[in-house]
């Protein structure tokens, strides 16, 4: 069964450094999302991406964040200058309609 | 404000002891209600989507139901492998995002 694949599974970075989190969505998905989950808290929406552009973003998704689908398969989330409070699990998700979301296993980002 | 509340926060069951998890929602226009299972350190695993009041869906020992204000996830004769956090999320009109509840942490003991 196809699945959403995320790499790396765990990333440790120093505060102020840039990180790129990568995702390979399921091939027939058209809608792509990034969510995050701070330890012990709810899963929170960051951004949705459709037709090669951002369709919606949350207040969390400020100028430090960007998304790309550079080659039609990979979907990336970049954080330009990480802060301690960016430490969280980041989940990529996708769907064939914007009413569904199938999640990857996540990347645990630790900012030190 | 759109809101999703799950109860209880945690539930301990003996193997075979059936129970229900609740997800109540207050939203401006429900497009769909989702149930996910999440194991520690993993991503949410899709279980069900419900779209209209009165709808029911089943998968193995799980059955999800929906009313105009809440959804229930019934677990019949649970097994230890059903232990996980169960997340409820809603999709509403005019937005792409899913709004999640805080989850119910289920532990099933043999």
mmCIF file of N, CA, C and O in Angstrom, chain A residues 1-9 20-27 29 32-34 73-77 90-94 102-107, chain B residues 43:
data_model
loop_
_atom_site.group_PDB
_atom_site.id
_atom_site.type_symbol
_atom_site.label_atom_id
_atom_site.label_comp_id
_atom_site.label_asym_id
_atom_site.label_seq_id
_atom_site.Cartn_x
_atom_site.Cartn_y
_atom_site.Cartn_z
ATOM 1 N N UNK A 1 0.854 -1.195 0.000
ATOM 2 C CA UNK A 1 0.000 0.000 0.000
ATOM 3 C C UNK A 1 0.887 1.242 0.000
ATOM 4 O O UNK A 1 1.799 1.358 0.808
ATOM 5 N N UNK A 2 0.618 2.194 -0.907
ATOM 6 C CA UNK A 2 1.468 3.388 -0.963
ATOM 7 C C UNK A 2 1.349 4.203 0.315
ATOM 8 O O UNK A 2 0.295 4.196 0.961
ATOM 9 N N UNK A 3 2.440 4.914 0.643
ATOM 10 C CA UNK A 3 2.403 5.727 1.844
ATOM 11 C C UNK A 3 3.196 6.993 1.619
ATOM 12 O O UNK A 3 4.037 7.083 0.728
ATOM 13 N N UNK A 4 2.929 7.965 2.463
ATOM 14 C CA UNK A 4 3.667 9.226 2.455
ATOM 15 C C UNK A 4 4.982 8.997 3.196
ATOM 16 O O UNK A 4 4.978 8.492 4.315
ATOM 17 N N UNK A 5 6.078 9.346 2.578
ATOM 18 C CA UNK A 5 7.411 9.086 3.148
ATOM 19 C C UNK A 5 8.070 10.404 3.523
ATOM 20 O O UNK A 5 8.123 11.329 2.704
ATOM 21 N N UNK A 6 8.570 10.469 4.771
ATOM 22 C CA UNK A 6 9.230 11.690 5.226
ATOM 23 C C UNK A 6 10.670 11.394 5.642
ATOM 24 O O UNK A 6 10.946 10.358 6.239
ATOM 25 N N UNK A 7 11.553 12.325 5.307
ATOM 26 C CA UNK A 7 12.946 12.227 5.739
ATOM 27 C C UNK A 7 13.452 13.593 6.175
ATOM 28 O O UNK A 7 13.009 14.628 5.640
ATOM 29 N N UNK A 8 14.385 13.666 7.153
ATOM 30 C CA UNK A 8 14.807 12.531 7.969
ATOM 31 C C UNK A 8 13.749 12.207 9.012
ATOM 32 O O UNK A 8 12.793 12.952 9.173
ATOM 33 N N UNK A 9 13.924 11.128 9.750
ATOM 34 C CA UNK A 9 12.977 10.809 10.808
ATOM 35 C C UNK A 9 13.237 11.687 12.026
ATOM 36 O O UNK A 9 12.329 12.009 12.786
ATOM 37 N N UNK A 20 15.622 21.806 6.203
ATOM 38 C CA UNK A 20 14.681 21.426 5.161
ATOM 39 C C UNK A 20 14.154 20.038 5.483
ATOM 40 O O UNK A 20 14.928 19.092 5.632
ATOM 41 N N UNK A 21 12.859 19.952 5.595
ATOM 42 C CA UNK A 21 12.197 18.678 5.858
ATOM 43 C C UNK A 21 11.592 18.207 4.543
ATOM 44 O O UNK A 21 10.973 18.988 3.818
ATOM 45 N N UNK A 22 11.772 16.919 4.267
ATOM 46 C CA UNK A 22 11.382 16.411 2.954
ATOM 47 C C UNK A 22 10.269 15.380 3.044
ATOM 48 O O UNK A 22 10.175 14.617 4.003
ATOM 49 N N UNK A 23 9.485 15.342 1.992
ATOM 50 C CA UNK A 23 8.322 14.464 1.946
ATOM 51 C C UNK A 23 8.160 13.966 0.511
ATOM 52 O O UNK A 23 8.326 14.746 -0.435
ATOM 53 N N UNK A 24 7.856 12.685 0.385
ATOM 54 C CA UNK A 24 7.461 12.152 -0.922
ATOM 55 C C UNK A 24 6.005 11.734 -0.789
ATOM 56 O O UNK A 24 5.691 10.748 -0.113
ATOM 57 N N UNK A 25 5.099 12.501 -1.381
ATOM 58 C CA UNK A 25 3.678 12.171 -1.254
ATOM 59 C C UNK A 25 3.308 10.951 -2.092
ATOM 60 O O UNK A 25 4.093 10.477 -2.908
ATOM 61 N N UNK A 26 2.119 10.453 -1.884
ATOM 62 C CA UNK A 26 1.574 9.389 -2.720
ATOM 63 C C UNK A 26 1.321 9.967 -4.115
ATOM 64 O O UNK A 26 0.858 11.106 -4.243
ATOM 65 N N UNK A 27 1.608 9.186 -5.134
ATOM 66 C CA UNK A 27 1.713 9.732 -6.496
ATOM 67 C C UNK A 27 0.421 10.356 -7.020
ATOM 68 O O UNK A 27 0.468 11.309 -7.800
ATOM 69 N N UNK A 29 -1.843 11.932 -5.278
ATOM 70 C CA UNK A 29 -2.340 13.024 -4.445
ATOM 71 C C UNK A 29 -2.163 14.361 -5.158
ATOM 72 O O UNK A 29 -1.187 14.591 -5.864
ATOM 73 N N UNK A 32 -1.511 18.888 -0.811
ATOM 74 C CA UNK A 32 -0.406 18.587 0.086
ATOM 75 C C UNK A 32 -0.447 19.543 1.260
ATOM 76 O O UNK A 32 -0.811 20.708 1.121
ATOM 77 N N UNK A 33 -0.020 19.011 2.424
ATOM 78 C CA UNK A 33 -0.122 19.783 3.655
ATOM 79 C C UNK A 33 1.108 19.549 4.520
ATOM 80 O O UNK A 33 1.752 18.496 4.455
ATOM 81 N N UNK A 34 1.394 20.533 5.349
ATOM 82 C CA UNK A 34 2.301 20.353 6.473
ATOM 83 C C UNK A 34 1.537 20.687 7.746
ATOM 84 O O UNK A 34 0.835 21.711 7.809
ATOM 85 N N UNK A 73 7.568 15.717 -7.459
ATOM 86 C CA UNK A 73 7.352 14.574 -6.578
ATOM 87 C C UNK A 73 7.647 14.953 -5.133
ATOM 88 O O UNK A 73 6.790 14.846 -4.286
ATOM 89 N N UNK A 74 8.857 15.440 -4.855
ATOM 90 C CA UNK A 74 9.177 15.822 -3.482
ATOM 91 C C UNK A 74 8.443 17.089 -3.080
ATOM 92 O O UNK A 74 8.168 17.973 -3.901
ATOM 93 N N UNK A 75 8.145 17.165 -1.793
ATOM 94 C CA UNK A 75 7.462 18.325 -1.218
ATOM 95 C C UNK A 75 8.254 18.692 0.029
ATOM 96 O O UNK A 75 8.469 17.844 0.896
ATOM 97 N N UNK A 76 8.752 19.934 0.078
ATOM 98 C CA UNK A 76 9.656 20.288 1.172
ATOM 99 C C UNK A 76 9.109 21.432 1.995
ATOM 100 O O UNK A 76 8.373 22.298 1.492
ATOM 101 N N UNK A 77 9.501 21.418 3.266
ATOM 102 C CA UNK A 77 9.236 22.509 4.193
ATOM 103 C C UNK A 77 10.580 23.043 4.651
ATOM 104 O O UNK A 77 11.400 22.277 5.162
ATOM 105 N N UNK A 90 6.935 17.246 12.745
ATOM 106 C CA UNK A 90 6.365 17.845 11.544
ATOM 107 C C UNK A 90 5.839 16.732 10.641
ATOM 108 O O UNK A 90 6.566 15.786 10.314
ATOM 109 N N UNK A 91 4.590 16.856 10.278
ATOM 110 C CA UNK A 91 3.947 15.840 9.460
ATOM 111 C C UNK A 91 3.587 16.402 8.097
ATOM 112 O O UNK A 91 2.984 17.466 7.993
ATOM 113 N N UNK A 92 3.925 15.646 7.089
ATOM 114 C CA UNK A 92 3.470 15.910 5.732
ATOM 115 C C UNK A 92 2.200 15.083 5.517
ATOM 116 O O UNK A 92 2.080 13.971 6.048
ATOM 117 N N UNK A 93 1.275 15.619 4.764
ATOM 118 C CA UNK A 93 0.048 14.889 4.469
ATOM 119 C C UNK A 93 -0.382 15.204 3.051
ATOM 120 O O UNK A 93 0.021 16.216 2.467
ATOM 121 N N UNK A 94 -1.216 14.328 2.508
ATOM 122 C CA UNK A 94 -1.709 14.562 1.155
ATOM 123 C C UNK A 94 -3.048 13.907 0.951
ATOM 124 O O UNK A 94 -3.483 13.072 1.748
ATOM 125 N N UNK A 102 -3.884 12.075 4.332
ATOM 126 C CA UNK A 102 -3.160 10.882 4.750
ATOM 127 C C UNK A 102 -1.756 11.326 5.144
ATOM 128 O O UNK A 102 -1.061 11.962 4.367
ATOM 129 N N UNK A 103 -1.384 10.964 6.352
ATOM 130 C CA UNK A 103 -0.177 11.510 6.963
ATOM 131 C C UNK A 103 1.022 10.597 6.812
ATOM 132 O O UNK A 103 0.893 9.366 6.791
ATOM 133 N N UNK A 104 2.203 11.215 6.754
ATOM 134 C CA UNK A 104 3.453 10.489 6.870
ATOM 135 C C UNK A 104 3.789 10.217 8.322
ATOM 136 O O UNK A 104 3.040 10.607 9.227
ATOM 137 N N UNK A 105 4.938 9.576 8.546
ATOM 138 C CA UNK A 105 5.341 9.187 9.892
ATOM 139 C C UNK A 105 5.999 10.331 10.667
ATOM 140 O O UNK A 105 6.229 10.209 11.862
ATOM 141 N N UNK A 106 6.307 11.403 9.974
ATOM 142 C CA UNK A 106 6.782 12.591 10.667
ATOM 143 C C UNK A 106 8.289 12.716 10.731
ATOM 144 O O UNK A 106 9.029 11.736 10.610
ATOM 145 N N UNK A 107 8.727 13.949 10.912
ATOM 146 C CA UNK A 107 10.125 14.260 11.220
ATOM 147 C C UNK A 107 10.140 14.943 12.576
ATOM 148 O O UNK A 107 9.441 15.949 12.774
ATOM 149 N N UNK B 43 2.995 9.176 12.845
ATOM 150 C CA UNK B 43 1.997 10.071 12.294
ATOM 151 C C UNK B 43 0.589 9.527 12.464
ATOM 152 O O UNK B 43 0.394 8.332 12.688
#
